[in-house]
Coordinates of C-alpha atoms in Angstrom, one line a residue:
M1 CA 40.5 -10.6 -8.1
V2 CA 36.8 -11.6 -8.2
E3 CA 35.0 -11.5 -4.9
Q4 CA 31.9 -13.6 -4.1
S5 CA 28.7 -11.7 -3.8
D6 CA 27.2 -11.5 -0.4
R7 CA 23.8 -12.2 -1.8
A8 CA 23.5 -15.7 -0.7
P9 CA 23.7 -15.2 3.1
L10 CA 20.9 -12.6 2.9
L11 CA 18.6 -14.8 0.9
E12 CA 19.3 -17.9 3.0
C13 CA 18.9 -16.1 6.4
E14 CA 15.8 -17.2 8.1
E15 CA 14.2 -18.6 5.0
I16 CA 11.4 -21.0 5.8
P17 CA 12.2 -24.3 3.9
A18 CA 9.4 -26.2 2.3
E19 CA 9.2 -29.5 4.2
T20 CA 7.9 -31.5 1.3
P21 CA 7.7 -31.0 -2.5
A22 CA 4.0 -31.7 -2.4
P23 CA 1.7 -28.7 -2.5
A24 CA -0.8 -27.7 0.1
P25 CA -4.3 -29.1 -0.5
P26 CA -6.4 -26.7 -2.7
P27 CA -9.0 -25.9 0.1
E28 CA -6.2 -24.4 2.2
R29 CA -4.9 -22.3 -0.7
G30 CA -8.5 -20.9 -1.1
S31 CA -9.1 -20.1 2.5
E32 CA -9.6 -16.6 3.6
S33 CA -6.3 -16.0 5.2
S34 CA -5.0 -12.6 5.8
P35 CA -1.9 -11.3 3.8
A36 CA 0.1 -11.8 7.0
N37 CA -0.1 -15.6 6.3
C38 CA 1.4 -15.4 2.9
R39 CA 4.6 -17.3 3.8
A40 CA 2.8 -19.9 5.8
L41 CA 0.5 -20.6 2.8
G42 CA 3.2 -20.6 0.2
S43 CA 6.7 -21.9 -0.4
T44 CA 9.9 -20.3 -1.7
A45 CA 11.2 -20.4 -5.2
P46 CA 14.4 -22.4 -5.5
G47 CA 17.4 -20.2 -5.4
T48 CA 15.6 -17.0 -4.6
G49 CA 14.1 -17.3 -1.0
W50 CA 11.1 -15.3 -2.3
S51 CA 7.6 -16.1 -1.2
T52 CA 5.5 -17.2 -4.2
S53 CA 2.0 -16.7 -2.6
P54 CA -0.5 -15.3 -2.2
G55 CA 0.7 -12.7 -4.8
G56 CA 2.5 -15.3 -7.0
P57 CA 1.3 -18.2 -9.0
A58 CA 0.0 -21.3 -7.3
V59 CA 2.7 -23.5 -6.0
F60 CA 2.8 -27.0 -7.1
S61 CA 5.1 -29.8 -8.4
S62 CA 4.6 -31.4 -11.8
A63 CA 4.1 -34.7 -10.0
A64 CA 1.0 -33.2 -8.2
V65 CA -0.5 -32.0 -11.4
S66 CA 0.1 -35.1 -13.6
G67 CA -0.2 -37.8 -11.0
D68 CA 3.5 -38.9 -11.6
A69 CA 4.6 -41.0 -8.8
D70 CA 8.2 -39.9 -9.2
S71 CA 7.8 -36.6 -7.3
A72 CA 11.4 -36.4 -6.5
A73 CA 12.4 -36.4 -10.2
S74 CA 9.7 -33.9 -11.0
T75 CA 11.0 -31.6 -8.3
E76 CA 14.5 -31.8 -9.8
T77 CA 13.1 -30.4 -13.0
V78 CA 12.3 -27.1 -11.3
R79 CA 15.9 -25.9 -11.9
V80 CA 16.3 -26.7 -15.5
G81 CA 14.7 -25.6 -18.8
P82 CA 12.7 -22.3 -19.1
C83 CA 11.2 -22.6 -15.5
W84 CA 10.4 -18.9 -15.4
D85 CA 7.7 -19.3 -12.8
A86 CA 10.1 -21.2 -10.7
H87 CA 7.6 -24.0 -10.3
S88 CA 6.4 -24.5 -13.9
T89 CA 6.8 -27.9 -15.4
V90 CA 9.6 -28.3 -17.9
K91 CA 8.9 -31.8 -19.4
G92 CA 8.1 -30.5 -22.8
E93 CA 4.5 -29.2 -22.4
S94 CA 3.5 -26.5 -24.8
R95 CA 2.1 -24.4 -22.0
F96 CA 4.6 -22.7 -19.6
S97 CA 2.6 -21.6 -16.5
G98 CA -0.8 -23.2 -16.9
W99 CA -2.6 -19.9 -16.2
E100 CA -4.1 -19.7 -19.8
T101 CA -5.3 -23.2 -19.8
G102 CA -8.0 -25.3 -18.1
S103 CA -5.4 -27.0 -16.0
P104 CA -5.5 -27.6 -12.2
E105 CA -3.1 -24.7 -11.9
K106 CA -5.7 -22.3 -13.2
E107 CA -8.3 -23.7 -10.8
L108 CA -5.8 -23.0 -7.9
A109 CA -5.0 -19.5 -9.2
T110 CA -8.6 -18.5 -9.3
S111 CA -8.7 -18.8 -5.5
V112 CA -5.9 -16.2 -5.1
P113 CA -7.2 -12.8 -3.5
E114 CA -8.6 -10.5 -6.1
W115 CA -5.8 -8.0 -5.6
E116 CA -3.4 -10.3 -7.5
E117 CA -1.5 -8.5 -10.3
K118 CA -1.2 -9.8 -13.8
D119 CA 2.1 -10.4 -15.5
Q120 CA 3.1 -7.5 -17.7
I121 CA 6.7 -8.2 -18.9
V122 CA 7.2 -5.5 -21.5
A123 CA 10.7 -6.2 -22.5
V124 CA 13.5 -8.8 -22.0
F125 CA 17.1 -8.1 -22.8
V126 CA 20.8 -9.3 -22.6
I127 CA 23.4 -6.8 -21.7
T128 CA 27.1 -7.6 -22.3
F129 CA 30.4 -5.9 -21.6
D130 CA 32.3 -5.3 -24.7
T131 CA 36.1 -4.5 -24.2
R132 CA 35.9 -1.9 -27.0
S133 CA 32.5 -0.4 -26.6
G134 CA 31.7 -1.0 -22.9
N135 CA 28.3 -1.9 -21.7
I136 CA 25.9 -2.6 -24.7
V137 CA 22.6 -4.1 -25.4
E138 CA 23.3 -7.4 -27.0
W139 CA 19.8 -8.6 -27.6
C140 CA 16.2 -7.6 -26.7
L141 CA 12.6 -8.2 -27.4
P142 CA 10.7 -6.4 -28.6
Q143 CA 13.3 -5.1 -30.9
D144 CA 12.1 -1.5 -31.0
V145 CA 11.9 -1.1 -27.2
D146 CA 13.6 2.0 -25.7
L147 CA 16.5 0.6 -23.6
V148 CA 18.7 3.7 -23.5
G149 CA 20.6 3.7 -20.2
V150 CA 19.5 0.2 -19.2
E151 CA 22.9 -1.2 -20.3
F152 CA 24.4 0.8 -17.3
K153 CA 21.6 0.1 -14.9
S154 CA 21.7 -3.6 -15.5
M155 CA 25.5 -3.8 -14.9
A156 CA 26.5 -1.6 -12.0
S157 CA 29.7 0.3 -11.9
G158 CA 32.4 -1.8 -10.1
S159 CA 30.6 -5.2 -11.0
H160 CA 33.8 -6.5 -12.5
K161 CA 35.1 -7.1 -9.0
I162 CA 32.3 -9.6 -8.1
S163 CA 31.0 -12.9 -9.6
S164 CA 27.3 -12.3 -9.5
D165 CA 24.6 -9.9 -8.5
F166 CA 21.1 -8.8 -9.1
I167 CA 19.8 -5.3 -9.5
Y168 CA 16.4 -3.5 -9.3
F169 CA 16.1 -0.3 -11.3
R170 CA 13.7 2.2 -12.7
K171 CA 13.5 3.1 -16.5
G172 CA 11.0 5.9 -17.0
S173 CA 7.6 4.5 -16.0
Y174 CA 9.0 0.9 -15.9
F175 CA 10.8 -1.1 -13.3
G176 CA 13.5 -3.6 -14.1
L177 CA 15.3 -6.6 -12.6
A178 CA 18.5 -7.9 -14.0
C179 CA 20.8 -10.7 -12.9
F180 CA 24.5 -10.2 -13.5
A181 CA 27.3 -12.9 -13.7
N182 CA 31.0 -12.7 -14.4
M183 CA 32.8 -15.8 -15.8
P184 CA 36.5 -16.1 -16.3
V185 CA 37.5 -17.1 -19.8
E186 CA 40.7 -17.9 -21.6
S187 CA 40.3 -15.1 -24.2
A188 CA 42.6 -12.2 -24.8
L189 CA 39.8 -10.4 -26.8
E190 CA 37.6 -10.5 -23.6
R191 CA 40.5 -9.8 -21.4
G192 CA 40.0 -12.9 -19.4
A193 CA 36.4 -12.2 -18.2
R194 CA 33.1 -12.5 -19.8
M195 CA 30.3 -10.4 -18.2
K196 CA 26.6 -10.3 -18.9
S197 CA 23.2 -9.4 -17.5
V198 CA 19.9 -10.7 -18.4
G199 CA 16.8 -8.7 -17.3
I200 CA 13.2 -7.8 -17.8
L201 CA 11.0 -4.6 -17.5
S202 CA 7.6 -4.3 -16.2
P203 CA 5.2 -1.5 -15.2
S204 CA 5.5 -2.7 -11.5
Y205 CA 8.3 -4.0 -9.5
T206 CA 6.0 -6.1 -7.2
L207 CA 6.1 -9.2 -9.5
L208 CA 9.6 -9.1 -10.7
Y209 CA 10.8 -11.5 -8.0
R210 CA 8.9 -14.3 -9.7
Y211 CA 11.6 -14.5 -12.4
M212 CA 14.7 -14.1 -10.3
H213 CA 15.6 -17.8 -10.7
F214 CA 14.9 -17.8 -14.4
L215 CA 17.1 -14.8 -15.0
E216 CA 19.9 -16.3 -12.8
N217 CA 19.8 -19.4 -14.9
Q218 CA 19.6 -17.4 -18.2
V219 CA 22.6 -15.3 -17.4
R220 CA 24.7 -18.3 -16.7
H221 CA 23.3 -19.9 -20.0
Q222 CA 24.4 -16.7 -21.9
L223 CA 27.8 -16.8 -20.5
E224 CA 28.3 -20.4 -21.4
S225 CA 26.5 -20.4 -24.7
P226 CA 26.5 -16.8 -26.1
G227 CA 23.9 -16.1 -28.8
H228 CA 21.3 -18.7 -27.9
Y229 CA 18.0 -16.7 -27.1
T230 CA 15.4 -19.4 -27.7
Q231 CA 14.3 -19.6 -24.1
L232 CA 14.2 -15.9 -23.7
E233 CA 12.1 -15.6 -26.9
A234 CA 9.6 -18.2 -25.6
F235 CA 9.6 -16.5 -22.1
Y236 CA 8.7 -13.1 -23.7
E237 CA 6.0 -14.6 -25.9
D238 CA 4.4 -16.3 -22.9
K239 CA 4.7 -13.4 -20.5
K240 CA 4.5 -10.2 -22.5
G241 CA 2.1 -7.6 -21.2
V242 CA -0.7 -6.3 -23.4
L243 CA -0.7 -2.5 -22.8
P244 CA -3.7 -0.4 -23.5
I245 CA -3.8 1.8 -26.7
G246 CA -3.8 5.5 -26.0
N247 CA -4.7 8.4 -28.2
G248 CA -2.9 8.5 -31.5
G249 CA -2.4 4.7 -31.4
T250 CA 0.6 5.0 -29.0
T251 CA 0.9 2.7 -26.0
C252 CA 0.6 3.9 -22.6
L253 CA 0.8 2.5 -19.1
Q254 CA -1.7 2.0 -16.3
P255 CA -1.0 4.2 -13.3
I256 CA 1.8 3.0 -11.1
H257 CA 0.7 2.8 -7.4
W258 CA 3.5 3.6 -5.0
L259 CA 3.7 3.1 -1.3
P260 CA 2.5 6.3 0.4
S261 CA -0.2 4.6 2.4
I262 CA -1.6 1.2 3.2
S263 CA -5.0 0.0 2.2
R264 CA -6.6 -3.3 1.3
C265 CA -5.6 -4.7 4.6
M266 CA -2.0 -4.0 3.6
H267 CA -0.6 -3.4 0.2
P268 CA 0.1 -7.0 -1.1
E269 CA 3.3 -5.7 -2.8
M270 CA 4.6 -5.3 0.8
K271 CA 4.2 -9.0 1.3
I272 CA 5.8 -10.4 -1.8
T273 CA 8.7 -8.2 -2.9
H274 CA 11.4 -9.2 -0.6
P275 CA 12.9 -12.5 0.6
A276 CA 12.6 -14.0 4.1
G277 CA 15.0 -12.2 6.4
C278 CA 15.2 -9.0 4.3
M279 CA 13.9 -6.8 7.1
S280 CA 15.8 -8.7 9.7
Q281 CA 19.0 -7.7 7.7
F282 CA 17.7 -4.2 7.4
I283 CA 17.2 -3.9 11.2
K284 CA 20.5 -5.4 12.1
F285 CA 22.4 -3.4 9.6
F286 CA 21.2 0.1 10.7
G287 CA 20.3 -0.5 14.3
E288 CA 19.0 2.6 15.9
Q289 CA 19.8 4.6 12.8
I290 CA 16.5 3.2 11.5
I291 CA 14.6 5.8 13.6
V292 CA 16.6 8.5 11.9
L293 CA 15.8 7.1 8.5
W294 CA 12.2 6.9 9.5
K295 CA 12.0 10.6 10.2
F296 CA 13.5 11.5 7.0
A297 CA 11.2 9.1 5.1
L298 CA 8.2 10.5 6.9
L299 CA 9.3 14.1 5.8
R300 CA 9.6 12.8 2.2
K301 CA 13.2 13.7 1.9
R302 CA 15.5 12.6 -1.0
I303 CA 17.6 9.7 0.4
L304 CA 20.5 8.4 -1.5
I305 CA 22.3 5.1 -0.3
F306 CA 25.9 4.5 -1.4
S307 CA 27.5 1.2 -1.4
P308 CA 30.1 -0.7 -3.5
P309 CA 28.8 -3.8 -5.3
P310 CA 26.9 -6.1 -4.9
V311 CA 23.9 -3.9 -5.4
G312 CA 21.1 -6.5 -4.7
V313 CA 21.2 -6.3 -0.9
V314 CA 21.3 -2.4 -1.1
C315 CA 18.1 -2.5 -3.2
Y316 CA 16.4 -4.2 -0.3
R317 CA 17.5 -1.3 1.9
V318 CA 15.8 1.0 -0.6
Y319 CA 12.7 -1.0 -0.2
G320 CA 13.0 -1.1 3.6
C321 CA 13.2 2.8 3.7
C322 CA 10.0 2.9 1.6
C323 CA 8.2 0.8 4.2
L324 CA 8.9 3.3 7.0
A325 CA 6.6 6.0 5.9
N326 CA 3.2 4.3 5.5
V327 CA 0.1 5.7 7.0
S328 CA -3.3 4.0 6.9
L329 CA -5.5 6.9 8.2
P330 CA -7.7 8.3 5.5
G331 CA -6.9 11.7 4.0
I332 CA -3.3 11.7 5.4
G333 CA -0.5 12.3 3.0
V334 CA -2.6 13.0 -0.1
S335 CA -1.0 16.4 -0.6
V336 CA 2.6 15.3 0.1
P337 CA 5.1 14.2 -2.6
E338 CA 5.1 10.4 -3.3
F339 CA 8.1 8.6 -1.7
R340 CA 9.3 6.9 -4.9
P341 CA 11.7 3.9 -4.9
F342 CA 14.2 4.4 -7.8
F343 CA 16.4 1.5 -6.6
Y344 CA 19.8 1.5 -8.4
I345 CA 20.8 4.8 -10.2
N346 CA 23.9 6.0 -11.9
V347 CA 25.2 9.2 -13.5
A348 CA 22.8 8.7 -16.4
D349 CA 20.0 9.4 -14.0
I350 CA 21.3 12.9 -12.8
E351 CA 19.0 14.8 -15.1
V352 CA 15.9 12.9 -13.8
L353 CA 16.9 13.3 -10.2
E354 CA 17.2 17.1 -10.6
N355 CA 13.5 17.2 -11.0
E356 CA 12.6 14.9 -8.1
V357 CA 11.4 16.3 -4.8
S358 CA 11.1 13.0 -2.9
Y359 CA 12.8 9.6 -3.6
V360 CA 14.9 6.8 -2.1
A361 CA 17.7 5.2 -4.3
C362 CA 21.0 3.5 -4.2
T363 CA 24.3 3.9 -6.1
T364 CA 27.7 2.5 -6.4
E365 CA 29.1 5.7 -7.9
K366 CA 30.9 7.9 -5.4
I367 CA 30.7 11.0 -7.6
F368 CA 27.0 11.4 -6.3
E369 CA 28.3 12.4 -2.9
E370 CA 29.7 15.6 -4.4
K371 CA 26.3 16.5 -6.1
K372 CA 24.6 17.6 -3.0
G373 CA 21.9 19.3 -5.0
L374 CA 20.5 15.9 -5.9
Y375 CA 19.8 14.6 -2.4
D376 CA 18.9 15.7 1.1
V377 CA 20.2 12.6 3.0
Y378 CA 23.3 10.6 2.2
V379 CA 23.8 7.2 3.6
D380 CA 27.2 5.6 3.5
N381 CA 27.4 2.2 5.1
Q382 CA 25.6 2.9 8.5
N383 CA 26.6 6.5 8.4
V384 CA 23.5 8.7 7.9
R385 CA 24.2 12.4 7.2
T386 CA 22.8 15.5 5.6
H387 CA 24.3 18.8 4.4
H388 CA 21.2 20.8 5.3
E389 CA 21.7 22.8 8.5
N390 CA 17.9 22.6 9.4
L391 CA 17.9 18.7 9.2
Q392 CA 21.0 18.3 11.4
P393 CA 19.0 17.9 14.7
L394 CA 17.2 15.0 13.2
L395 CA 20.5 13.0 13.1
R396 CA 20.8 13.0 16.9
I397 CA 19.3 10.0 18.7
N398 CA 17.1 11.0 21.7
G399 CA 15.4 9.1 24.4
A400 CA 12.2 8.6 22.5
D401 CA 14.2 7.2 19.6
R402 CA 15.9 4.7 21.8
D403 CA 12.6 3.7 23.3
K404 CA 11.1 3.0 19.9
Y405 CA 14.0 0.9 18.8
R406 CA 13.9 -1.0 22.1
K407 CA 10.2 -1.8 21.6
L408 CA 10.9 -2.9 18.0
S409 CA 13.7 -5.2 19.2
E410 CA 11.6 -6.6 22.0
Q411 CA 8.6 -7.3 19.6
R412 CA 11.0 -8.9 17.2
Q413 CA 12.5 -11.2 19.9
M414 CA 8.9 -12.2 21.1
L415 CA 8.0 -13.0 17.5
L416 CA 11.2 -15.2 17.0
Y417 CA 10.5 -16.9 20.3
S418 CA 6.9 -17.6 19.3
Q419 CA 8.1 -19.0 16.0
E420 CA 10.7 -21.2 17.5
V421 CA 8.8 -22.5 20.6
D422 CA 5.2 -22.4 19.6
R423 CA 5.7 -23.0 15.9
D424 CA 3.5 -20.0 15.2
C425 CA 4.1 -19.0 11.6
S426 CA 1.0 -16.8 11.2
S427 CA 3.3 -13.7 11.2
N428 CA 6.8 -12.7 10.2
E429 CA 9.4 -10.1 10.7
E430 CA 8.3 -8.2 7.6
D431 CA 4.8 -7.9 9.0
L432 CA 6.1 -6.8 12.3
F433 CA 8.4 -4.2 10.7
I434 CA 5.8 -2.7 8.5
L435 CA 3.1 -2.6 11.1
F436 CA 5.3 -1.2 13.8
F437 CA 6.2 1.9 11.8
M438 CA 2.7 2.2 10.4
E439 CA 1.3 2.3 13.9
Q440 CA 3.9 4.9 15.0
N441 CA 2.8 7.0 12.1
N442 CA -0.8 6.6 12.7
R443 CA -0.3 7.5 16.3
I444 CA 1.4 10.8 15.3
F445 CA -1.2 11.8 12.7
Q446 CA -4.2 10.8 14.7
M447 CA -3.0 13.1 17.5
L448 CA -2.2 15.9 15.1
S449 CA -5.6 15.5 13.5
E450 CA -7.4 15.7 16.9
V451 CA -5.5 18.7 17.9
S452 CA -6.1 20.4 14.5
A453 CA -9.8 19.8 14.9
S454 CA -9.9 21.4 18.4
Q455 CA -10.8 24.9 19.1
D456 CA -7.4 26.2 20.3
K457 CA -5.3 24.0 18.0
T458 CA -2.6 24.0 20.6
L459 CA 0.0 21.2 20.5
T460 CA 1.5 20.7 24.0
E461 CA 4.3 18.7 25.4
E462 CA 1.8 16.2 26.7
H463 CA 0.5 15.7 23.1
V464 CA 4.0 15.3 21.8
R465 CA 4.8 12.5 24.4
G466 CA 1.5 10.9 23.6
M467 CA 2.7 10.6 20.0
G468 CA 5.9 8.8 21.2
L469 CA 8.2 11.8 20.5
D470 CA 10.6 13.8 22.6
P471 CA 9.2 17.3 23.2
Q472 CA 12.7 18.9 22.9
G473 CA 14.7 16.4 20.9
D474 CA 12.0 16.1 18.2
R475 CA 11.0 19.7 18.0
S476 CA 12.5 20.5 14.7
F477 CA 11.1 17.2 13.3
L478 CA 7.6 18.2 14.4
I479 CA 8.0 21.7 12.8
D480 CA 9.1 20.2 9.5
L481 CA 6.3 17.6 9.6
L482 CA 3.5 20.2 10.2
E483 CA 4.9 22.2 7.2
V484 CA 5.2 19.2 4.9
Y485 CA 1.8 17.8 5.6
G486 CA 0.0 21.2 5.9
I487 CA -1.3 20.6 9.4
D488 CA -2.7 23.6 11.1
V489 CA -1.6 23.5 14.8
M490 CA 0.3 25.8 17.1
L491 CA 3.4 24.3 18.7
V492 CA 3.9 25.8 22.1
I493 CA 6.9 23.8 23.2
D494 CA 9.7 25.9 24.6
N495 CA 13.0 25.7 22.7
P496 CA 15.7 25.8 25.5
C497 CA 18.5 28.1 24.7
C498 CA 22.0 26.7 24.6
P499 CA 25.1 28.5 26.0

């Protein structure tokens, strides 16, 4: 029996609705606001709950651009036609987003902060489930793109039990987003169900959210009218990335910037890659276990999250884990492994994971639990565990951990109160969550740097408490931290013997 995906409650949770379809005046969009104000300045794309600014395209209605008095009708057109920017006009114009023309949209877009990334959609594809062959690539552009394995990444194992889902994944140096849908049909050949996914690939996952709504519409369109790819072809031609030419005439990618540290006021990708309420769900789901995950993330361990479908909400947990380990102090973490988000993985990724020393990923395949050589930390529901003996002490919640979680909860409640009573939307839970752990990390490494630069290089219990850690409960964590980051200090905390 098909179960409804739990994606909708997540996306609707704490979403800030747009009060009017009209856009904010251009001067406000060009104001020098900090990244923390991104949701106050923007609006959310229909059906996704994702913020579209400042990292996304300028938000406007077709009525505002054309002067059409019937703004309500224009607003309705957002959900039909190509609509791959979620706010592009669909009344038959030859342009799709207005970014390449001298239209008002371009003028607004030029005021976006200079860290805005450009669209680089390198592939678009349709995956279908064939009753004889299994998951197959039904259609793609460009036709010669390497999509080996994408047919399984885009349609997670166990998806036949749910009606819809969305999946983030990694394919080599690319990242992908695919929307899946399952439609009952009266066909013996299809065994009563038609299942497809429509997805895209890009060198960065930070802009994929822009096309969630378009992909959702397209997968439904492919289910109802199989074989009609006109809109997908037009989308690819409009959004395809122009990759630089490397030696020998082969294409190569620009370097991918991950999330090991925060710079540029805060990495913009942290502001625009998750829906409103994503971090709230993350906090509520794991509770105090967030502190345990924080320690493993800071130690750059291999973290694997298991969950049955739907996968979309679990991909947000992968992202949440990545946000735990950021440090803004210069020079910290340059020698440690990158904490890479792999998002959804399956058995086809085993060979790749064998060579990874640090990552966070999610899967629906229980067989991974038996392959302990591929991970350090296994998360099943809210149960965080490790098979490494030396990491066992990190699973125990100590007094300092509870104090951290209490402070996080208090700050969160104060923020929610401020938003409700004072109508203060200058910050949000995502900002609070990211900055809370970044400050914790900075506090630790600042103290370690000072002790390392001192003459005796002795780290005392007073220093440890000053870092917000438990001298006894976090002793093994500190030892591992010093080793991973290569910090030269001498730990003199006694290790009490146990009977």
